[in-house]
Short mmCIF file of C-alpha atoms in Angstrom, two decimals:
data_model
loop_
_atom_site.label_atom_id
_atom_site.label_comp_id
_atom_site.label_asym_id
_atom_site.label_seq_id
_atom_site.Cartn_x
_atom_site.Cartn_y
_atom_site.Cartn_z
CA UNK A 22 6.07 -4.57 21.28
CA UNK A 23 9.68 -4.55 22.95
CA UNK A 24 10.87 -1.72 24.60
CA UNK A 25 13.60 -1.15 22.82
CA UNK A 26 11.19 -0.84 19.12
CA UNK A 27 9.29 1.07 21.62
CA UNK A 28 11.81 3.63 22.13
CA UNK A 29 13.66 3.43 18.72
CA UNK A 30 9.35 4.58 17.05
CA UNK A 31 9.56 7.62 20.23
CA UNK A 32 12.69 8.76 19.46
CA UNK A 33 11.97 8.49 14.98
CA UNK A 34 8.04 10.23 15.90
CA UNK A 35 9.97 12.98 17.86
CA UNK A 36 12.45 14.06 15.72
CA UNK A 37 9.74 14.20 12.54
CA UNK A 38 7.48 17.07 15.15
CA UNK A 39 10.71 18.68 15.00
CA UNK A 40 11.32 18.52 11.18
CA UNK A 41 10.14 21.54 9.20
CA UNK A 42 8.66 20.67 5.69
CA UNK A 43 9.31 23.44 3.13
CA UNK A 44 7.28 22.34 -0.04
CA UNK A 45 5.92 23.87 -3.00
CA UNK A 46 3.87 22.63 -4.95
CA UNK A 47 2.13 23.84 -8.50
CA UNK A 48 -1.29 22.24 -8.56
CA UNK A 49 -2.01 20.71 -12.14
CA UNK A 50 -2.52 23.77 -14.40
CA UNK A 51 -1.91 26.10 -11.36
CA UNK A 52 0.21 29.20 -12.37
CA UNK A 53 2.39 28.76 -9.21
CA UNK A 54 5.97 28.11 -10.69
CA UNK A 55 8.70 27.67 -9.44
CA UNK A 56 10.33 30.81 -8.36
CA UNK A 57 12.23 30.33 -5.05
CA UNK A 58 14.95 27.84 -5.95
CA UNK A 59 17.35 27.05 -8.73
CA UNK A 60 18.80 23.84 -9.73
CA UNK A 61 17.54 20.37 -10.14
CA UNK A 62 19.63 17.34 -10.24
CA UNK A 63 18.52 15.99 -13.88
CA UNK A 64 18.31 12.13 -13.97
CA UNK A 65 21.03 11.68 -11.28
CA UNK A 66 20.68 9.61 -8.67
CA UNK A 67 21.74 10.80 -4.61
CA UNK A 68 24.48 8.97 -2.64
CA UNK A 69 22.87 10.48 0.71
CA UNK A 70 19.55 8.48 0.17
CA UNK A 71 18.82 6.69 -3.29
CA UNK A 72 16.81 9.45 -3.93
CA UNK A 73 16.46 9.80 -7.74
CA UNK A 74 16.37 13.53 -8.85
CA UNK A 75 15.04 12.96 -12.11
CA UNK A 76 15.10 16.69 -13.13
CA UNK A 77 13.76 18.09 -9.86
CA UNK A 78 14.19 21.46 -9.58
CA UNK A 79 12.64 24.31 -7.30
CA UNK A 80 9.34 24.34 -4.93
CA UNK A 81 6.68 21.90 -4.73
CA UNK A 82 3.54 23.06 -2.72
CA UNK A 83 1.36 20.49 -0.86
CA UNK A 84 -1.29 20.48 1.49
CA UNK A 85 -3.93 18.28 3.64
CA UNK A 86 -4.19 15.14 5.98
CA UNK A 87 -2.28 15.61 9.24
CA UNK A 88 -2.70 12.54 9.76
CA UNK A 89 0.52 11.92 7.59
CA UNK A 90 2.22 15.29 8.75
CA UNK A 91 4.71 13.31 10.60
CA UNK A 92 5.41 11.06 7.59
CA UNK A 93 5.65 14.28 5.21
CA UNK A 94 7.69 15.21 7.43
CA UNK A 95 10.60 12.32 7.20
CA UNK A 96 10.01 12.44 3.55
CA UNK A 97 11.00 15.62 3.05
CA UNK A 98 13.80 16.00 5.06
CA UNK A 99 15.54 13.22 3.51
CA UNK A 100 14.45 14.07 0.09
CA UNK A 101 15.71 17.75 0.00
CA UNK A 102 18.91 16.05 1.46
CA UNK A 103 19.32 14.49 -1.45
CA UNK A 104 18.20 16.44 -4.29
CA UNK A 105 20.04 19.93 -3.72
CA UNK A 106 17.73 22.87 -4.74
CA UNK A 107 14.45 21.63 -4.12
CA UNK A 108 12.23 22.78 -1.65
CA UNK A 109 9.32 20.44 -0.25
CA UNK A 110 6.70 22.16 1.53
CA UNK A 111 3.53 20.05 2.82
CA UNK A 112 1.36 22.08 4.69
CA UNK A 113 -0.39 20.40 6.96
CA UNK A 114 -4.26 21.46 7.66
CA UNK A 115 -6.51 18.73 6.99
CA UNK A 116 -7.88 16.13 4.53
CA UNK A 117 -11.23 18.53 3.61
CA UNK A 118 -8.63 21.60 3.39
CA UNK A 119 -6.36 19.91 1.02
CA UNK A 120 -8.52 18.70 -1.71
CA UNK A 121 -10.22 22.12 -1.90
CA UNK A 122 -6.84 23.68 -2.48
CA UNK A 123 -5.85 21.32 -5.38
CA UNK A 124 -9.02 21.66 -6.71
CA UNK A 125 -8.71 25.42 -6.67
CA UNK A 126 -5.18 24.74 -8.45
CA UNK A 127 -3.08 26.31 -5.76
CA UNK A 128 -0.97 22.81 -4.49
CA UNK A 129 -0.01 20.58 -7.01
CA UNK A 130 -1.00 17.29 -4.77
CA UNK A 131 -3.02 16.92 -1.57
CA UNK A 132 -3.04 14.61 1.13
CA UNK A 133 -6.01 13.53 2.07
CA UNK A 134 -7.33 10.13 4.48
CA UNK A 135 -10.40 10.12 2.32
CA UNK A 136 -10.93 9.30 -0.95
CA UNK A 137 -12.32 11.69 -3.52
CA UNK A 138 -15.81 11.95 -4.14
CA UNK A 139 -17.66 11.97 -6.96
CA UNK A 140 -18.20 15.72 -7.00
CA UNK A 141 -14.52 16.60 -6.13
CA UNK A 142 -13.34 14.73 -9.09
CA UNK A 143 -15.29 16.27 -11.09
CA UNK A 144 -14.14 19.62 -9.93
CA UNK A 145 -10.68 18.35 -10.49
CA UNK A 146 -10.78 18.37 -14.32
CA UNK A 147 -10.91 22.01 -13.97
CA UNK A 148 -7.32 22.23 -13.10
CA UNK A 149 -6.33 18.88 -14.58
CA UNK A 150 -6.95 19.97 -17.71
CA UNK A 151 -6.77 17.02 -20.20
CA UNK A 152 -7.32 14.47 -16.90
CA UNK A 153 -8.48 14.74 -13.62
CA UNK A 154 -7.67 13.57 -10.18
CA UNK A 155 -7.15 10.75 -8.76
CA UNK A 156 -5.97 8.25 -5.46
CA UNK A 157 -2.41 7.05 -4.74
CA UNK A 158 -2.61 5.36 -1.00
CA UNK A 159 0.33 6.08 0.41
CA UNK A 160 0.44 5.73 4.08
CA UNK A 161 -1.14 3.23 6.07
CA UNK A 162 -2.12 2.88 10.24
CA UNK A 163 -3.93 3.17 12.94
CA UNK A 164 -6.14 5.69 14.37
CA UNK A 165 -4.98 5.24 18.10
CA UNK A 166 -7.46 5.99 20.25
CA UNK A 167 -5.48 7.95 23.35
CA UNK A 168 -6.33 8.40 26.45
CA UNK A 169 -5.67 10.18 29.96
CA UNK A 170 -6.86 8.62 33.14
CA UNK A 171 -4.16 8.71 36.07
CA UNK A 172 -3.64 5.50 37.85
CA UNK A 173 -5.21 3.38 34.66
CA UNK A 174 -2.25 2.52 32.41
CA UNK A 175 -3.98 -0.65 30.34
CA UNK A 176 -7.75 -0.27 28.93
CA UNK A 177 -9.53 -2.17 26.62
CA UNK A 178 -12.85 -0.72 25.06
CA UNK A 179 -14.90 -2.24 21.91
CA UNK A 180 -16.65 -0.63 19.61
CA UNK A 181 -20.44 -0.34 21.05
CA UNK A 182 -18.63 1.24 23.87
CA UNK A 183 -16.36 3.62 22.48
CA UNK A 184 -19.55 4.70 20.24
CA UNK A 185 -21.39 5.51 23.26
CA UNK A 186 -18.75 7.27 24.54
CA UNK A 187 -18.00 9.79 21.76
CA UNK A 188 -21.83 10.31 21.47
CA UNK A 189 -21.42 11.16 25.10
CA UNK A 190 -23.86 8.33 26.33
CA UNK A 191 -21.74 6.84 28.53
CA UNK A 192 -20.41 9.38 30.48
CA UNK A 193 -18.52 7.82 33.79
CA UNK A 194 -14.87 5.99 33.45
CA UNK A 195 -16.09 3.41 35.66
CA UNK A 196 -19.60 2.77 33.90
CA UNK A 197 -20.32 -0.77 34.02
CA UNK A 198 -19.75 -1.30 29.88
CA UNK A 199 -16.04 0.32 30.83
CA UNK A 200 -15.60 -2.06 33.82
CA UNK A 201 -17.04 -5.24 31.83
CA UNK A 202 -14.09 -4.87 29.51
CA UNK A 203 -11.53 -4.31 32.06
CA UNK A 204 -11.96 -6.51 34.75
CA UNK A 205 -9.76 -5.85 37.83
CA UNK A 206 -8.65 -2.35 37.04
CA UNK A 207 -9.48 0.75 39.72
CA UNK A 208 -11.53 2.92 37.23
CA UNK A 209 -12.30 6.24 39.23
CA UNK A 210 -15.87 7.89 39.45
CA UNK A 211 -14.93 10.77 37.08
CA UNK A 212 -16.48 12.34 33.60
CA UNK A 213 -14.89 10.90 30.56
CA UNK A 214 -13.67 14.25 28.67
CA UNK A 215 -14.26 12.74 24.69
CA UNK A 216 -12.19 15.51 22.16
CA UNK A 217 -12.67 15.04 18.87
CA UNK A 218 -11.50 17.27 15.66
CA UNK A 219 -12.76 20.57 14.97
CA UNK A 220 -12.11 20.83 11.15
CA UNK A 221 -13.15 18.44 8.09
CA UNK A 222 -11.09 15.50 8.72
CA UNK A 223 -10.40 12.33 6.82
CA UNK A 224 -9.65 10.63 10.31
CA UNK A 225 -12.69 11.70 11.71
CA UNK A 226 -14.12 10.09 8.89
CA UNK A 227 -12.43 6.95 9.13
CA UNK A 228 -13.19 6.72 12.79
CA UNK A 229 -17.01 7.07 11.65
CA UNK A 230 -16.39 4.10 9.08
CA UNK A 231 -15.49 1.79 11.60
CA UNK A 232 -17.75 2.94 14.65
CA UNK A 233 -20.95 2.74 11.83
CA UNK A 234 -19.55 -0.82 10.91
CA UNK A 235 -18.92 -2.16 13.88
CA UNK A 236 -21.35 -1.17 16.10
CA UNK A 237 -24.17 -0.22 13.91
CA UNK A 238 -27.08 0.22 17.04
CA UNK A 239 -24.82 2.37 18.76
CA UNK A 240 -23.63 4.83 16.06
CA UNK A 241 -26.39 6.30 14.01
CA UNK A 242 -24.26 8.86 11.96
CA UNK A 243 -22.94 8.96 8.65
CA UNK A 244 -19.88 8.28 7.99
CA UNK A 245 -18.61 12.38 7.25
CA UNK A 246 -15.27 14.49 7.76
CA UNK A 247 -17.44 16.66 9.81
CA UNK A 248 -17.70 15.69 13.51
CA UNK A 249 -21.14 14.38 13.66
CA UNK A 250 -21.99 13.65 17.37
CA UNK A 251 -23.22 16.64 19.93
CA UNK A 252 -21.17 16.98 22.95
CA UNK A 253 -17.32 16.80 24.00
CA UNK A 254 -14.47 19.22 22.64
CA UNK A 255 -12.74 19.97 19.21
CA UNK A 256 -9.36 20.94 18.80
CA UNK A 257 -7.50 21.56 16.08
CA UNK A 258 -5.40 19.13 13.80
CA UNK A 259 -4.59 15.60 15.21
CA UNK A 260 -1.62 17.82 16.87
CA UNK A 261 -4.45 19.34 18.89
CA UNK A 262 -6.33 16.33 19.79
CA UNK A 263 -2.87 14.66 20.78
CA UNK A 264 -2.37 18.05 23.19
CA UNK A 265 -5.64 17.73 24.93
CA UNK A 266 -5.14 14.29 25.36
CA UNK A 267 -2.07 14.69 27.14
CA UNK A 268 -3.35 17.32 29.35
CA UNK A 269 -6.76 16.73 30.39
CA UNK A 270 -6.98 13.60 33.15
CA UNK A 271 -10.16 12.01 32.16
CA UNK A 272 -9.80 12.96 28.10
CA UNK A 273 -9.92 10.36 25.63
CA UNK A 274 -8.91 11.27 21.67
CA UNK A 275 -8.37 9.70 18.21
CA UNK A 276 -5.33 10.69 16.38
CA UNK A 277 -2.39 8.74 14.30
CA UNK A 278 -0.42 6.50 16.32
CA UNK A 279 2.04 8.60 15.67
CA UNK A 280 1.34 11.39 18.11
CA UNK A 281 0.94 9.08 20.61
CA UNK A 282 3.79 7.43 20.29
CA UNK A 283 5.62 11.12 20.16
CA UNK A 284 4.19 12.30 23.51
CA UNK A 285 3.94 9.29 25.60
CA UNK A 286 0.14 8.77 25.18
CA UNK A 287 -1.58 5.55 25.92
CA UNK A 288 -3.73 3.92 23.70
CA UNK A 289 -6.94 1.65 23.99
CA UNK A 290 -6.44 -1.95 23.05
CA UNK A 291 -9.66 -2.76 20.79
CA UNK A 292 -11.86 -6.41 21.38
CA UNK A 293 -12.69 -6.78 18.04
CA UNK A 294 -14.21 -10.77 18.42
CA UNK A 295 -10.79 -11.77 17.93
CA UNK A 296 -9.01 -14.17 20.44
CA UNK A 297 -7.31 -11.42 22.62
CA UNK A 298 -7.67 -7.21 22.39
CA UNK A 299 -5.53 -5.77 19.83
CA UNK A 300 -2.85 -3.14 20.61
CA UNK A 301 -2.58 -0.18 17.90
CA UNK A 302 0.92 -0.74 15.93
CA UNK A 303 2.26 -0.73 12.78
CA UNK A 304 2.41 -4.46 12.49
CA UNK A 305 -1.66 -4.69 13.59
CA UNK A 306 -2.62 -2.09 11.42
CA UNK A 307 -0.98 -4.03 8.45
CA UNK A 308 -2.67 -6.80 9.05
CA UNK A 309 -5.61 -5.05 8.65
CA UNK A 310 -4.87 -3.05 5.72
CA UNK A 311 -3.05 -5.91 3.99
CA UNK A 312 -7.01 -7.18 3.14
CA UNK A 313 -7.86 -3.68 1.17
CA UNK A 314 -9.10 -4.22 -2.21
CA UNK A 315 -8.63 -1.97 -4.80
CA UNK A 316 -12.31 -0.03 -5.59
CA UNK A 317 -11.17 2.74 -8.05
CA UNK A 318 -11.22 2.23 -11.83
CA UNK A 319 -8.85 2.93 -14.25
CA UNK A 320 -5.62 4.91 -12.84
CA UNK A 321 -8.08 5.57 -9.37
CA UNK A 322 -6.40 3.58 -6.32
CA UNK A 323 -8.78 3.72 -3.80
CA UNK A 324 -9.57 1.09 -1.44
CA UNK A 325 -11.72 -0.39 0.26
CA UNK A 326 -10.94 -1.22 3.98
CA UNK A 327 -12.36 -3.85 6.00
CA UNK A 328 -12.72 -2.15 9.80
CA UNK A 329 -15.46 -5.56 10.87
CA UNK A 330 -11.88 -7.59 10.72
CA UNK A 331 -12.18 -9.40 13.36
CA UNK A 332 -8.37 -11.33 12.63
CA UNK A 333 -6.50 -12.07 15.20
CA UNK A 334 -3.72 -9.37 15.44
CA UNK A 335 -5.57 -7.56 12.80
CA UNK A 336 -6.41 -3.23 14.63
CA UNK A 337 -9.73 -2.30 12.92
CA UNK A 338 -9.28 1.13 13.19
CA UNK A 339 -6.85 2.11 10.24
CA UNK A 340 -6.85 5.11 7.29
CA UNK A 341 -5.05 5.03 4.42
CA UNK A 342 -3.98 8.58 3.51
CA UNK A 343 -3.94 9.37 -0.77
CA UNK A 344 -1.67 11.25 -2.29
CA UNK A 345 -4.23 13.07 -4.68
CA UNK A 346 -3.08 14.13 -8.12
CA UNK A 347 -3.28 15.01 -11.50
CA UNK A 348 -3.38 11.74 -13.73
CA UNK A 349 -3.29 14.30 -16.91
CA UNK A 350 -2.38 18.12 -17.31
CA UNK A 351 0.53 18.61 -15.16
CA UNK A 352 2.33 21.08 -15.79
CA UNK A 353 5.39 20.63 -17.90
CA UNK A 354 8.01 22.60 -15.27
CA UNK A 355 6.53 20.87 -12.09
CA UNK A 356 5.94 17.68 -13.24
CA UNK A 357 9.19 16.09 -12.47
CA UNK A 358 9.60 17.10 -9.24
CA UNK A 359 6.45 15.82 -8.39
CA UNK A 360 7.29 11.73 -9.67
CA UNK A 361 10.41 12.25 -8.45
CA UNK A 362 9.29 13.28 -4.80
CA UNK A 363 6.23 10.86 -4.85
CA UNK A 364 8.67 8.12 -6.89
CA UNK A 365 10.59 8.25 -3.09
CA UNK A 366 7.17 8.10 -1.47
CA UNK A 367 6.25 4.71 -2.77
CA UNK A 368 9.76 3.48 -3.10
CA UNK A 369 11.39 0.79 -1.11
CA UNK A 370 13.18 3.75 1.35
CA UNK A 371 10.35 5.63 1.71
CA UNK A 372 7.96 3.34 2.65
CA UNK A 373 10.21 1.82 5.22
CA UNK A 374 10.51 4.84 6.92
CA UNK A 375 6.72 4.52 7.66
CA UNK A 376 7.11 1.60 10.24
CA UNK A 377 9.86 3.57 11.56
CA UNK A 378 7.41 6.06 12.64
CA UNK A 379 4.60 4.66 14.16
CA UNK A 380 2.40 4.39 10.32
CA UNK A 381 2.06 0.95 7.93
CA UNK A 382 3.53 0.34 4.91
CA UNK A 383 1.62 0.15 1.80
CA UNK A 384 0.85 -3.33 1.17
CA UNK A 385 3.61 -4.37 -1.96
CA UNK A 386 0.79 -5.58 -4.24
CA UNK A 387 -1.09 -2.20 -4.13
CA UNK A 388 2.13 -0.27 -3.84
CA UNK A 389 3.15 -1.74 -7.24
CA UNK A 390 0.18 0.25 -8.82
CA UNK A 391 1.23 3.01 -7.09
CA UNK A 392 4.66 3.11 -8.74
CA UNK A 393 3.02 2.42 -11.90
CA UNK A 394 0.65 4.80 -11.92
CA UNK A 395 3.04 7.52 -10.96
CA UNK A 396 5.25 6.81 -13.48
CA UNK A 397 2.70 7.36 -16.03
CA UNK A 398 1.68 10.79 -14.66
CA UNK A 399 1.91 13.22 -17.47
#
């Protein structure tokens, strides 16, 4: 990547840490209204960013995924720019955290890097009413994997080896697996420092995906939004991870490329099999994504991700964060302002600000669905 796109995704990843999302949301058939602002925009459309109103009005409530915090972020900003007297507020907690707040009917959508399970949609049609919930992807990218070693500033690891590393098997930054893959680099006799999430996380899962597909002998765990392995550190939020990361000399961390881009962080370029390592981007992680197929039914979008690509230029290690809502049983004085705000989302602005900031657009096949689909929320 140039150094100029280089700087151009810093400066874009910085200023979203420094936006504040104010959102409110009323989960379908939540009792949360509207309270805190007046207004709306009816069907108008804004000068400042396209953004189209569409009767708007008040607080939307969201929560979940961090991993798109820094999207949410850009979203909002320039939404509430343009549709005076709405308030956007997207808490963000994690993936595991935000479904079980929409399903308790306090946000009126999640974000979550997971798709819904079985049991949590059925739990949904408790607050959806007449429907239940389902899957919009949303954001696509990578899951960088960040590290901190002074005096290393390019590393390559594959996917037995970074297994054996977050199970805390290989132990050394200049174990021979390590040193295989980077042939002519000083790696120092010190303790790898592996920090992983402490709360349910969708990335976490994700990461478990592609370690369990890719290196099946080496990672024995299922694929959960609970860390799984014994050893290394948690910390909270990919925020946290990112912190550690940037600390700690010896750390290594997974978080949304992003935060690494934000705070300077190196990342691992991953040997998949293909004809050179692949650098974590936007561009890589498209590649990647742009294979998904489409495994929900009916108005369900969720996909299924290939993280065995072994393309050239393709990054295995992607997510695809949902926008999780109500396909039925809104409620009446919210459900504008949530098409309208996830109408800019998916829209041709919105998703262009994703490769602004570190993430992967939608692929425009699936992304067509998306519209759809959120055009027929009712």
């Amino acid at each position: 990547m140039k150094l100029q796109r280089k700087n151009r995704l810093r400066a874009t990843a910085l200023g979203a840490l420094a936006v504040s999302g104010a959102l409110v949301l009323t989960a379908c058939g939540s009792d949360n209204n509207s309270e805190g602002s007046t207004g709306g925009n009816g069907g108008k459309t804004s000068a400042a960013s396209n953004v189209k109103c569409d009767g708007a009005k008040g607080q939307l409530l969201a929560s979940g995924s961090s991993a798109q915090k820094n999207a949410m972020d850009l979203w909002a900003k320039n939404y509430m720019a343009g549709c005076s007297g709405v308030e956007i507020n997207y808490k963000s907690s994690s993936s595991g955290e935000g479904i079980i707040a929409f399903n308790q009917g306090t946000v009126g959508f999640a974000g979550s890097d997971s798709a819904l399970k079985p049991e949590e949609v059925a739990d949904s049609k408790k607050v959806c009413k007449t429907g239940q919930g389902i899957n919009l992807p949303m954001v696509g990218g990578p899951i960088a994997i960040g590290y901190h070693l002074e005096g290393v500033d390019n590393l390559t690891l594959d996917a037995p080896t970074l297994a054996k590393i977050f199970d805390t098997k290989i132990k050394k930054w200049n174990d021979p697996a390590i040193a295989k893959l980077n042939k002519g680099a000083k790696l120092p006799d010190k303790e790898i420092q592996p920090f992983h999430r402490s709360e349910d996380s969708g990335t976490t899962q994700n990461l478990g995906k592609y370690l369990g597909a890719a290196a099946p002998s080496d990672w024995k765990y299922e694929a959960e939004k609970k860390w799984p392995a014994p050893g290394g550190q948690a910390a909270s939020n990919s925020s946290g991870v990112a912190a550690q990361v940037k600390q700690v000399d010896g750390s290594i961390g997974y978080f949304e490329l992003s935060y690494a881009t934000s705070q300077s962080i190196p990342t691992v370029d991953i040997a998949t099999g293909a004809a050179a390592p692949v650098k974590a981007s936007s561009e890589s992680a498209s590649k990647a994504i742009a294979a998904a197929k489409i495994k929900g039914t009916g108005k369900d979008l969720a996909l299924d991700l290939d993280y065995t690509t072994k393309a050239d230029g393709a990054y295995p290690i992607v997510l695809v964060t949902y926008e999780v809502v109500c396909d039925k049983g809104n409620k009446a004085e919210t459900l504008p302002t949530v098409k309208s705000f996830l109408n800019y989302t998916a829209g041709d602005e919105g998703q262009k600000l994703l490769g602004d900031a570190g993430y992967a657009p939608i692929p425009a096949e699936i992304n067509a669905k998306v519209r759809e689909t959120i055009g027929s929320l009712s």
